[in-house]
mmCIF file of C-alpha atoms in Angstrom:
data_model
loop_
_atom_site.group_PDB
_atom_site.id
_atom_site.type_symbol
_atom_site.label_atom_id
_atom_site.label_comp_id
_atom_site.label_asym_id
_atom_site.label_seq_id
_atom_site.Cartn_x
_atom_site.Cartn_y
_atom_site.Cartn_z
ATOM 1 C CA UNK A 1 18.399 6.670 4.859
ATOM 2 C CA UNK A 2 16.855 4.838 1.966
ATOM 3 C CA UNK A 3 17.858 5.502 -1.631
ATOM 4 C CA UNK A 4 15.028 7.953 -2.355
ATOM 5 C CA UNK A 5 15.815 10.020 0.730
ATOM 6 C CA UNK A 6 19.501 9.996 -0.173
ATOM 7 C CA UNK A 7 18.681 11.266 -3.653
ATOM 8 C CA UNK A 8 16.461 14.041 -2.291
ATOM 9 C CA UNK A 9 19.144 15.066 0.203
ATOM 10 C CA UNK A 10 22.103 14.827 -2.190
ATOM 11 C CA UNK A 11 20.415 16.607 -5.076
ATOM 12 C CA UNK A 12 20.314 13.543 -7.347
ATOM 13 C CA UNK A 13 16.547 13.000 -7.290
ATOM 14 C CA UNK A 14 14.709 12.461 -10.561
ATOM 15 C CA UNK A 15 12.401 15.185 -11.938
ATOM 16 C CA UNK A 16 9.399 13.041 -10.942
ATOM 17 C CA UNK A 17 10.682 12.729 -7.367
ATOM 18 C CA UNK A 18 11.328 16.473 -7.110
ATOM 19 C CA UNK A 19 7.861 17.258 -8.463
ATOM 20 C CA UNK A 20 6.369 14.786 -5.984
ATOM 21 C CA UNK A 21 8.274 16.410 -3.116
ATOM 22 C CA UNK A 22 6.943 19.826 -4.127
ATOM 23 C CA UNK A 23 3.358 18.503 -4.197
ATOM 24 C CA UNK A 24 3.894 16.672 -0.908
ATOM 25 C CA UNK A 25 5.031 19.836 0.870
ATOM 26 C CA UNK A 26 2.137 21.818 -0.634
ATOM 27 C CA UNK A 27 -0.363 19.228 0.571
ATOM 28 C CA UNK A 28 1.084 19.208 4.099
ATOM 29 C CA UNK A 29 0.973 23.018 4.121
ATOM 30 C CA UNK A 30 -2.653 22.959 2.976
ATOM 31 C CA UNK A 31 -3.506 20.499 5.740
ATOM 32 C CA UNK A 32 -1.840 22.767 8.305
ATOM 33 C CA UNK A 33 -3.902 25.698 7.051
ATOM 34 C CA UNK A 34 -7.077 23.622 7.230
ATOM 35 C CA UNK A 35 -6.311 22.809 10.865
ATOM 36 C CA UNK A 36 -5.645 26.468 11.636
ATOM 37 C CA UNK A 37 -2.003 25.961 12.565
ATOM 38 C CA UNK A 38 0.089 29.087 12.121
ATOM 39 C CA UNK A 39 3.674 29.560 11.040
ATOM 40 C CA UNK A 40 6.342 28.432 13.511
ATOM 41 C CA UNK A 41 7.997 30.894 15.847
ATOM 42 C CA UNK A 42 11.723 31.481 15.484
ATOM 43 C CA UNK A 43 13.567 28.436 16.689
ATOM 44 C CA UNK A 44 10.378 26.325 16.899
ATOM 45 C CA UNK A 45 10.062 22.995 15.165
ATOM 46 C CA UNK A 46 8.388 23.491 11.804
ATOM 47 C CA UNK A 47 4.849 22.041 11.620
ATOM 48 C CA UNK A 48 5.857 20.645 8.247
ATOM 49 C CA UNK A 49 8.430 18.496 10.044
ATOM 50 C CA UNK A 50 6.028 17.551 12.831
ATOM 51 C CA UNK A 51 3.154 16.450 10.588
ATOM 52 C CA UNK A 52 5.032 15.431 7.455
ATOM 53 C CA UNK A 53 7.118 12.280 7.351
ATOM 54 C CA UNK A 54 10.815 13.158 7.410
ATOM 55 C CA UNK A 55 11.710 9.902 5.633
ATOM 56 C CA UNK A 56 9.783 10.063 2.392
ATOM 57 C CA UNK A 57 10.340 6.372 1.681
ATOM 58 C CA UNK A 58 8.154 5.645 4.731
ATOM 59 C CA UNK A 59 5.433 8.121 3.810
ATOM 60 C CA UNK A 60 2.252 6.571 2.418
ATOM 61 C CA UNK A 61 1.256 9.957 1.002
ATOM 62 C CA UNK A 62 4.584 10.489 -0.759
ATOM 63 C CA UNK A 63 4.413 6.984 -2.234
ATOM 64 C CA UNK A 64 0.846 7.606 -3.369
ATOM 65 C CA UNK A 65 1.785 10.848 -5.086
ATOM 66 C CA UNK A 66 4.850 9.264 -6.671
ATOM 67 C CA UNK A 67 2.588 6.590 -8.183
ATOM 68 C CA UNK A 68 0.428 9.278 -9.779
ATOM 69 C CA UNK A 69 -2.521 9.085 -7.393
ATOM 70 C CA UNK A 70 -4.115 12.294 -6.076
ATOM 71 C CA UNK A 71 -4.276 13.188 -2.400
ATOM 72 C CA UNK A 72 -7.606 12.940 -0.612
ATOM 73 C CA UNK A 73 -9.191 16.225 0.387
ATOM 74 C CA UNK A 74 -8.608 15.309 4.054
ATOM 75 C CA UNK A 75 -6.310 12.602 5.470
ATOM 76 C CA UNK A 76 -7.628 9.055 5.296
ATOM 77 C CA UNK A 77 -8.651 7.289 8.529
ATOM 78 C CA UNK A 78 -5.854 5.290 10.113
ATOM 79 C CA UNK A 79 -5.532 1.519 10.297
ATOM 80 C CA UNK A 80 -2.835 0.525 12.792
ATOM 81 C CA UNK A 81 -1.286 4.010 12.401
ATOM 82 C CA UNK A 82 -1.179 3.830 8.576
ATOM 83 C CA UNK A 83 -3.461 5.762 6.181
ATOM 84 C CA UNK A 84 -6.386 3.532 5.200
ATOM 85 C CA UNK A 85 -7.022 4.751 1.671
ATOM 86 C CA UNK A 86 -9.014 1.727 0.547
ATOM 87 C CA UNK A 87 -11.702 2.158 3.207
ATOM 88 C CA UNK A 88 -12.422 5.600 1.703
ATOM 89 C CA UNK A 89 -11.964 4.921 -2.001
ATOM 90 C CA UNK A 90 -13.416 1.406 -2.285
ATOM 91 C CA UNK A 91 -17.042 0.464 -1.749
ATOM 92 C CA UNK A 92 -16.334 -3.270 -1.514
ATOM 93 C CA UNK A 93 -16.446 -5.030 1.895
ATOM 94 C CA UNK A 94 -13.129 -5.286 3.725
ATOM 95 C CA UNK A 95 -12.374 -7.662 6.577
ATOM 96 C CA UNK A 96 -11.321 -6.103 9.869
ATOM 97 C CA UNK A 97 -10.239 -7.457 13.214
ATOM 98 C CA UNK A 98 -12.847 -7.632 15.953
ATOM 99 C CA UNK A 99 -13.850 -4.027 16.827
ATOM 100 C CA UNK A 100 -14.041 -2.903 20.445
ATOM 101 C CA UNK A 101 -16.201 -0.413 22.272
ATOM 102 C CA UNK A 102 -14.118 2.732 22.809
ATOM 103 C CA UNK A 103 -14.570 4.152 26.310
ATOM 104 C CA UNK A 104 -11.379 6.007 27.247
ATOM 105 C CA UNK A 105 -11.265 6.591 31.001
ATOM 106 C CA UNK A 106 -8.765 9.416 30.653
ATOM 107 C CA UNK A 107 -11.011 11.615 28.521
ATOM 108 C CA UNK A 108 -14.084 13.465 29.764
ATOM 109 C CA UNK A 109 -16.589 12.850 26.995
ATOM 110 C CA UNK A 110 -18.453 15.998 26.022
ATOM 111 C CA UNK A 111 -22.177 16.000 26.590
ATOM 112 C CA UNK A 112 -23.942 14.702 23.501
ATOM 113 C CA UNK A 113 -20.749 13.290 21.991
ATOM 114 C CA UNK A 114 -21.368 10.126 19.938
ATOM 115 C CA UNK A 115 -20.464 6.658 21.126
ATOM 116 C CA UNK A 116 -17.371 5.264 19.516
ATOM 117 C CA UNK A 117 -15.983 1.925 18.413
ATOM 118 C CA UNK A 118 -12.300 1.119 17.966
ATOM 119 C CA UNK A 119 -11.420 -0.268 14.525
ATOM 120 C CA UNK A 120 -7.776 -1.138 13.943
ATOM 121 C CA UNK A 121 -6.723 1.108 16.844
ATOM 122 C CA UNK A 122 -8.666 4.144 15.573
ATOM 123 C CA UNK A 123 -11.882 5.458 17.179
ATOM 124 C CA UNK A 124 -14.908 5.696 14.856
ATOM 125 C CA UNK A 125 -18.178 7.460 15.698
ATOM 126 C CA UNK A 126 -21.261 5.262 15.917
ATOM 127 C CA UNK A 127 -24.066 6.817 13.861
ATOM 128 C CA UNK A 128 -26.610 4.029 14.340
ATOM 129 C CA UNK A 129 -26.887 0.614 15.991
ATOM 130 C CA UNK A 130 -28.822 -1.730 13.737
ATOM 131 C CA UNK A 131 -28.248 -4.788 15.924
ATOM 132 C CA UNK A 132 -25.750 -6.408 18.245
ATOM 133 C CA UNK A 133 -23.501 -7.174 15.280
ATOM 134 C CA UNK A 134 -24.178 -4.323 12.865
ATOM 135 C CA UNK A 135 -23.387 -0.620 13.104
ATOM 136 C CA UNK A 136 -23.319 2.443 10.898
ATOM 137 C CA UNK A 137 -20.094 4.330 11.625
ATOM 138 C CA UNK A 138 -18.207 7.349 10.377
ATOM 139 C CA UNK A 139 -15.210 9.592 10.933
ATOM 140 C CA UNK A 140 -15.984 13.151 12.117
ATOM 141 C CA UNK A 141 -14.338 15.052 9.253
ATOM 142 C CA UNK A 142 -15.524 12.588 6.644
ATOM 143 C CA UNK A 143 -19.060 12.700 8.019
ATOM 144 C CA UNK A 144 -19.237 16.373 7.081
ATOM 145 C CA UNK A 145 -18.639 15.248 3.501
ATOM 146 C CA UNK A 146 -21.478 12.725 3.725
ATOM 147 C CA UNK A 147 -19.399 9.595 4.339
ATOM 148 C CA UNK A 148 -20.813 6.628 6.254
ATOM 149 C CA UNK A 149 -19.694 3.016 6.578
ATOM 150 C CA UNK A 150 -21.479 -0.179 7.488
ATOM 151 C CA UNK A 151 -19.677 -2.348 10.066
ATOM 152 C CA UNK A 152 -21.082 -5.825 10.539
ATOM 153 C CA UNK A 153 -20.314 -9.418 11.409
ATOM 154 C CA UNK A 154 -21.058 -12.367 9.143
ATOM 155 C CA UNK A 155 -20.148 -16.009 8.843
ATOM 156 C CA UNK A 156 -17.731 -16.928 6.053
ATOM 157 C CA UNK A 157 -16.421 -20.292 4.935
ATOM 158 C CA UNK A 158 -12.752 -20.681 5.896
ATOM 159 C CA UNK A 159 -11.955 -20.935 2.186
ATOM 160 C CA UNK A 160 -13.199 -17.412 1.520
ATOM 161 C CA UNK A 161 -12.162 -15.256 4.481
ATOM 162 C CA UNK A 162 -8.982 -13.251 4.873
ATOM 163 C CA UNK A 163 -8.197 -14.779 8.266
ATOM 164 C CA UNK A 164 -6.915 -18.344 8.106
ATOM 165 C CA UNK A 165 -5.588 -21.249 10.144
ATOM 166 C CA UNK A 166 -2.111 -22.178 8.935
ATOM 167 C CA UNK A 167 -1.424 -25.780 7.908
ATOM 168 C CA UNK A 168 1.931 -26.846 9.316
ATOM 169 C CA UNK A 169 1.231 -30.543 8.853
ATOM 170 C CA UNK A 170 0.957 -30.144 5.076
ATOM 171 C CA UNK A 171 2.814 -27.237 3.486
ATOM 172 C CA UNK A 172 0.971 -27.808 0.202
ATOM 173 C CA UNK A 173 -2.179 -26.473 1.879
ATOM 174 C CA UNK A 174 -2.557 -22.708 1.940
ATOM 175 C CA UNK A 175 -5.001 -22.917 4.848
ATOM 176 C CA UNK A 176 -7.022 -25.382 6.917
ATOM 177 C CA UNK A 177 -10.652 -25.515 5.804
ATOM 178 C CA UNK A 178 -12.016 -28.879 6.989
ATOM 179 C CA UNK A 179 -12.407 -30.746 10.258
ATOM 180 C CA UNK A 180 -10.256 -33.601 8.891
ATOM 181 C CA UNK A 181 -7.408 -31.196 8.115
ATOM 182 C CA UNK A 182 -7.712 -29.706 11.584
ATOM 183 C CA UNK A 183 -7.478 -33.170 13.170
ATOM 184 C CA UNK A 184 -4.363 -33.866 11.082
ATOM 185 C CA UNK A 185 -2.890 -30.555 12.280
ATOM 186 C CA UNK A 186 -3.540 -31.465 15.899
ATOM 187 C CA UNK A 187 -1.984 -34.909 15.430
ATOM 188 C CA UNK A 188 1.058 -33.324 13.794
ATOM 189 C CA UNK A 189 1.773 -31.186 16.853
ATOM 190 C CA UNK A 190 0.979 -34.026 19.261
ATOM 191 C CA UNK A 191 3.579 -36.178 17.541
ATOM 192 C CA UNK A 192 6.003 -33.248 17.532
ATOM 193 C CA UNK A 193 5.509 -33.041 21.316
ATOM 194 C CA UNK A 194 6.400 -36.719 21.630
ATOM 195 C CA UNK A 195 9.462 -36.274 19.394
ATOM 196 C CA UNK A 196 10.697 -33.378 21.535
ATOM 197 C CA UNK A 197 10.391 -35.504 24.666
ATOM 198 C CA UNK A 198 12.184 -38.344 22.874
ATOM 199 C CA UNK A 199 15.049 -36.006 21.973
ATOM 200 C CA UNK A 200 15.182 -34.690 25.547
ATOM 201 C CA UNK A 201 15.195 -38.265 26.877
ATOM 202 C CA UNK A 202 18.177 -39.159 24.721
ATOM 203 C CA UNK A 203 20.046 -36.057 25.806
ATOM 204 C CA UNK A 204 19.246 -36.759 29.455
ATOM 205 C CA UNK A 205 20.429 -40.379 29.225
ATOM 206 C CA UNK A 206 23.727 -39.808 27.453
ATOM 207 C CA UNK A 207 24.435 -36.164 26.760
ATOM 208 C CA UNK A 208 27.871 -36.773 25.244
ATOM 209 C CA UNK A 209 27.382 -39.725 22.925
ATOM 210 C CA UNK A 210 23.730 -40.022 21.921
ATOM 211 C CA UNK A 211 23.176 -36.629 20.346
ATOM 212 C CA UNK A 212 25.253 -34.166 18.417
ATOM 213 C CA UNK A 213 24.438 -30.744 19.831
ATOM 214 C CA UNK A 214 24.544 -28.985 16.467
ATOM 215 C CA UNK A 215 21.936 -31.356 15.078
ATOM 216 C CA UNK A 216 19.915 -31.101 18.256
ATOM 217 C CA UNK A 217 19.914 -27.299 18.166
ATOM 218 C CA UNK A 218 18.674 -27.413 14.574
ATOM 219 C CA UNK A 219 15.872 -29.734 15.647
ATOM 220 C CA UNK A 220 14.800 -27.812 18.730
ATOM 221 C CA UNK A 221 15.239 -24.245 19.904
ATOM 222 C CA UNK A 222 16.871 -23.756 23.265
ATOM 223 C CA UNK A 223 13.643 -22.734 24.942
ATOM 224 C CA UNK A 224 11.837 -25.763 23.631
ATOM 225 C CA UNK A 225 14.669 -28.025 24.747
ATOM 226 C CA UNK A 226 14.591 -26.669 28.282
ATOM 227 C CA UNK A 227 10.819 -27.045 28.410
ATOM 228 C CA UNK A 228 11.024 -30.638 27.193
ATOM 229 C CA UNK A 229 13.645 -31.519 29.812
ATOM 230 C CA UNK A 230 11.491 -29.966 32.525
ATOM 231 C CA UNK A 231 8.399 -31.842 31.338
ATOM 232 C CA UNK A 232 10.369 -35.093 31.179
ATOM 233 C CA UNK A 233 11.390 -34.653 34.822
ATOM 234 C CA UNK A 234 7.797 -33.867 35.826
ATOM 235 C CA UNK A 235 6.524 -37.004 34.093
ATOM 236 C CA UNK A 236 9.021 -39.113 36.042
ATOM 237 C CA UNK A 237 7.969 -37.491 39.328
ATOM 238 C CA UNK A 238 4.313 -38.300 38.591
ATOM 239 C CA UNK A 239 5.139 -41.895 37.762
ATOM 240 C CA UNK A 240 4.262 -41.550 34.080
ATOM 241 C CA UNK A 241 6.220 -43.231 31.300
ATOM 242 C CA UNK A 242 8.893 -40.999 29.790
ATOM 243 C CA UNK A 243 7.122 -40.894 26.431
ATOM 244 C CA UNK A 244 3.395 -40.220 25.960
ATOM 245 C CA UNK A 245 1.124 -43.218 25.378
ATOM 246 C CA UNK A 246 -1.112 -43.494 22.312
ATOM 247 C CA UNK A 247 -4.034 -42.356 24.465
ATOM 248 C CA UNK A 248 -2.109 -39.256 25.553
ATOM 249 C CA UNK A 249 -1.255 -38.486 21.939
ATOM 250 C CA UNK A 250 -4.957 -38.620 21.009
ATOM 251 C CA UNK A 251 -5.888 -36.291 23.879
ATOM 252 C CA UNK A 252 -3.070 -33.882 22.995
ATOM 253 C CA UNK A 253 -4.090 -33.925 19.327
ATOM 254 C CA UNK A 254 -7.668 -32.954 20.266
ATOM 255 C CA UNK A 255 -6.403 -30.142 22.493
ATOM 256 C CA UNK A 256 -4.083 -28.829 19.782
ATOM 257 C CA UNK A 257 -6.917 -28.828 17.235
ATOM 258 C CA UNK A 258 -9.339 -27.097 19.605
ATOM 259 C CA UNK A 259 -6.797 -24.396 20.477
ATOM 260 C CA UNK A 260 -6.682 -23.317 16.834
ATOM 261 C CA UNK A 261 -10.393 -22.619 16.606
ATOM 262 C CA UNK A 262 -10.487 -19.880 19.252
ATOM 263 C CA UNK A 263 -13.639 -17.785 19.683
ATOM 264 C CA UNK A 264 -14.322 -16.769 16.082
ATOM 265 C CA UNK A 265 -13.950 -20.185 14.428
ATOM 266 C CA UNK A 266 -16.360 -23.116 14.481
ATOM 267 C CA UNK A 267 -17.048 -26.402 12.688
ATOM 268 C CA UNK A 268 -20.279 -27.365 11.009
ATOM 269 C CA UNK A 269 -20.843 -30.467 8.861
ATOM 270 C CA UNK A 270 -17.106 -31.055 8.607
ATOM 271 C CA UNK A 271 -16.346 -27.564 7.310
ATOM 272 C CA UNK A 272 -14.648 -24.711 9.171
ATOM 273 C CA UNK A 273 -16.268 -21.262 9.348
ATOM 274 C CA UNK A 274 -15.172 -17.871 10.655
ATOM 275 C CA UNK A 275 -17.276 -15.158 12.281
ATOM 276 C CA UNK A 276 -15.814 -12.243 10.365
ATOM 277 C CA UNK A 277 -16.179 -8.500 10.888
ATOM 278 C CA UNK A 278 -16.334 -6.401 7.724
ATOM 279 C CA UNK A 279 -16.557 -2.713 6.874
ATOM 280 C CA UNK A 280 -17.934 -1.131 3.698
ATOM 281 C CA UNK A 281 -18.453 2.433 2.557
ATOM 282 C CA UNK A 282 -22.172 2.950 1.926
ATOM 283 C CA UNK A 283 -22.197 6.712 1.299
ATOM 284 C CA UNK A 284 -21.457 8.414 -0.930
ATOM 285 C CA UNK A 285 -22.148 5.951 -3.734
ATOM 286 C CA UNK A 286 -18.996 7.055 -5.556
ATOM 287 C CA UNK A 287 -16.136 9.507 -5.096
ATOM 288 C CA UNK A 288 -15.868 12.624 -7.209
ATOM 289 C CA UNK A 289 -13.301 15.304 -7.869
ATOM 290 C CA UNK A 290 -14.512 17.146 -4.748
ATOM 291 C CA UNK A 291 -13.031 14.370 -2.632
ATOM 292 C CA UNK A 292 -9.485 14.986 -3.884
ATOM 293 C CA UNK A 293 -7.091 17.907 -3.616
ATOM 294 C CA UNK A 294 -6.261 19.690 -6.826
ATOM 295 C CA UNK A 295 -2.610 19.973 -5.925
#
């Protein structure tokens, strides 16, 4: 257990932690009542233990309460299984991974049920389709409180989006934003490919005297070493020189650069751009006391 759970279990918790625990249990109990779940039968697992987080250090709600923030009137939507408080409380756009149409084959959709889209592994109801890349979405319980969100796709400069292409060729760069930097990244990995084959060639020629294994293992992981040895053998079988030619390096560099663009990235006028999905609360305009529990 973590230190806070140890303190709660051993009776050494601070007054603030004990007060937070009391509020946490009251909020979970209120949520159970809202869902219409009754008291447990004798010997049954308590709903408090099923719905609440046994390890308070891992509970987003407990942490929120401990930091003096109130609980939402109903649980926040989930983002990768974690409460997504900011999507409810903030009205600024937030980047999300590409959403997917949600059509579960194992569920018989009720007649008249809304279409759904999967955002960060959570189904959202589609209220309106504005275009192929813009939707109005909501969560069922939050919709009853008047909540709606805009989900749309827009093009952002690589300098300004949350997603990024890492720059391994130059660690002083936080991200790759230009075509020239991308070419340098591709060339970096093409040369690394050649160096790995060079190291494998030396090991293959004189395994005992040409290379110290400790140094070699620091330079190349075992899987990479085995791959390089296999590729070296294949090059010999095809009649190619052991090491790549300058022309091969150029081709490999272009392939490495292209592989980093993927579907959502593109280059225009030497700059790199990303087709980014974003979500933003559009209703209500602001949250009030009615959106929080008075516990």
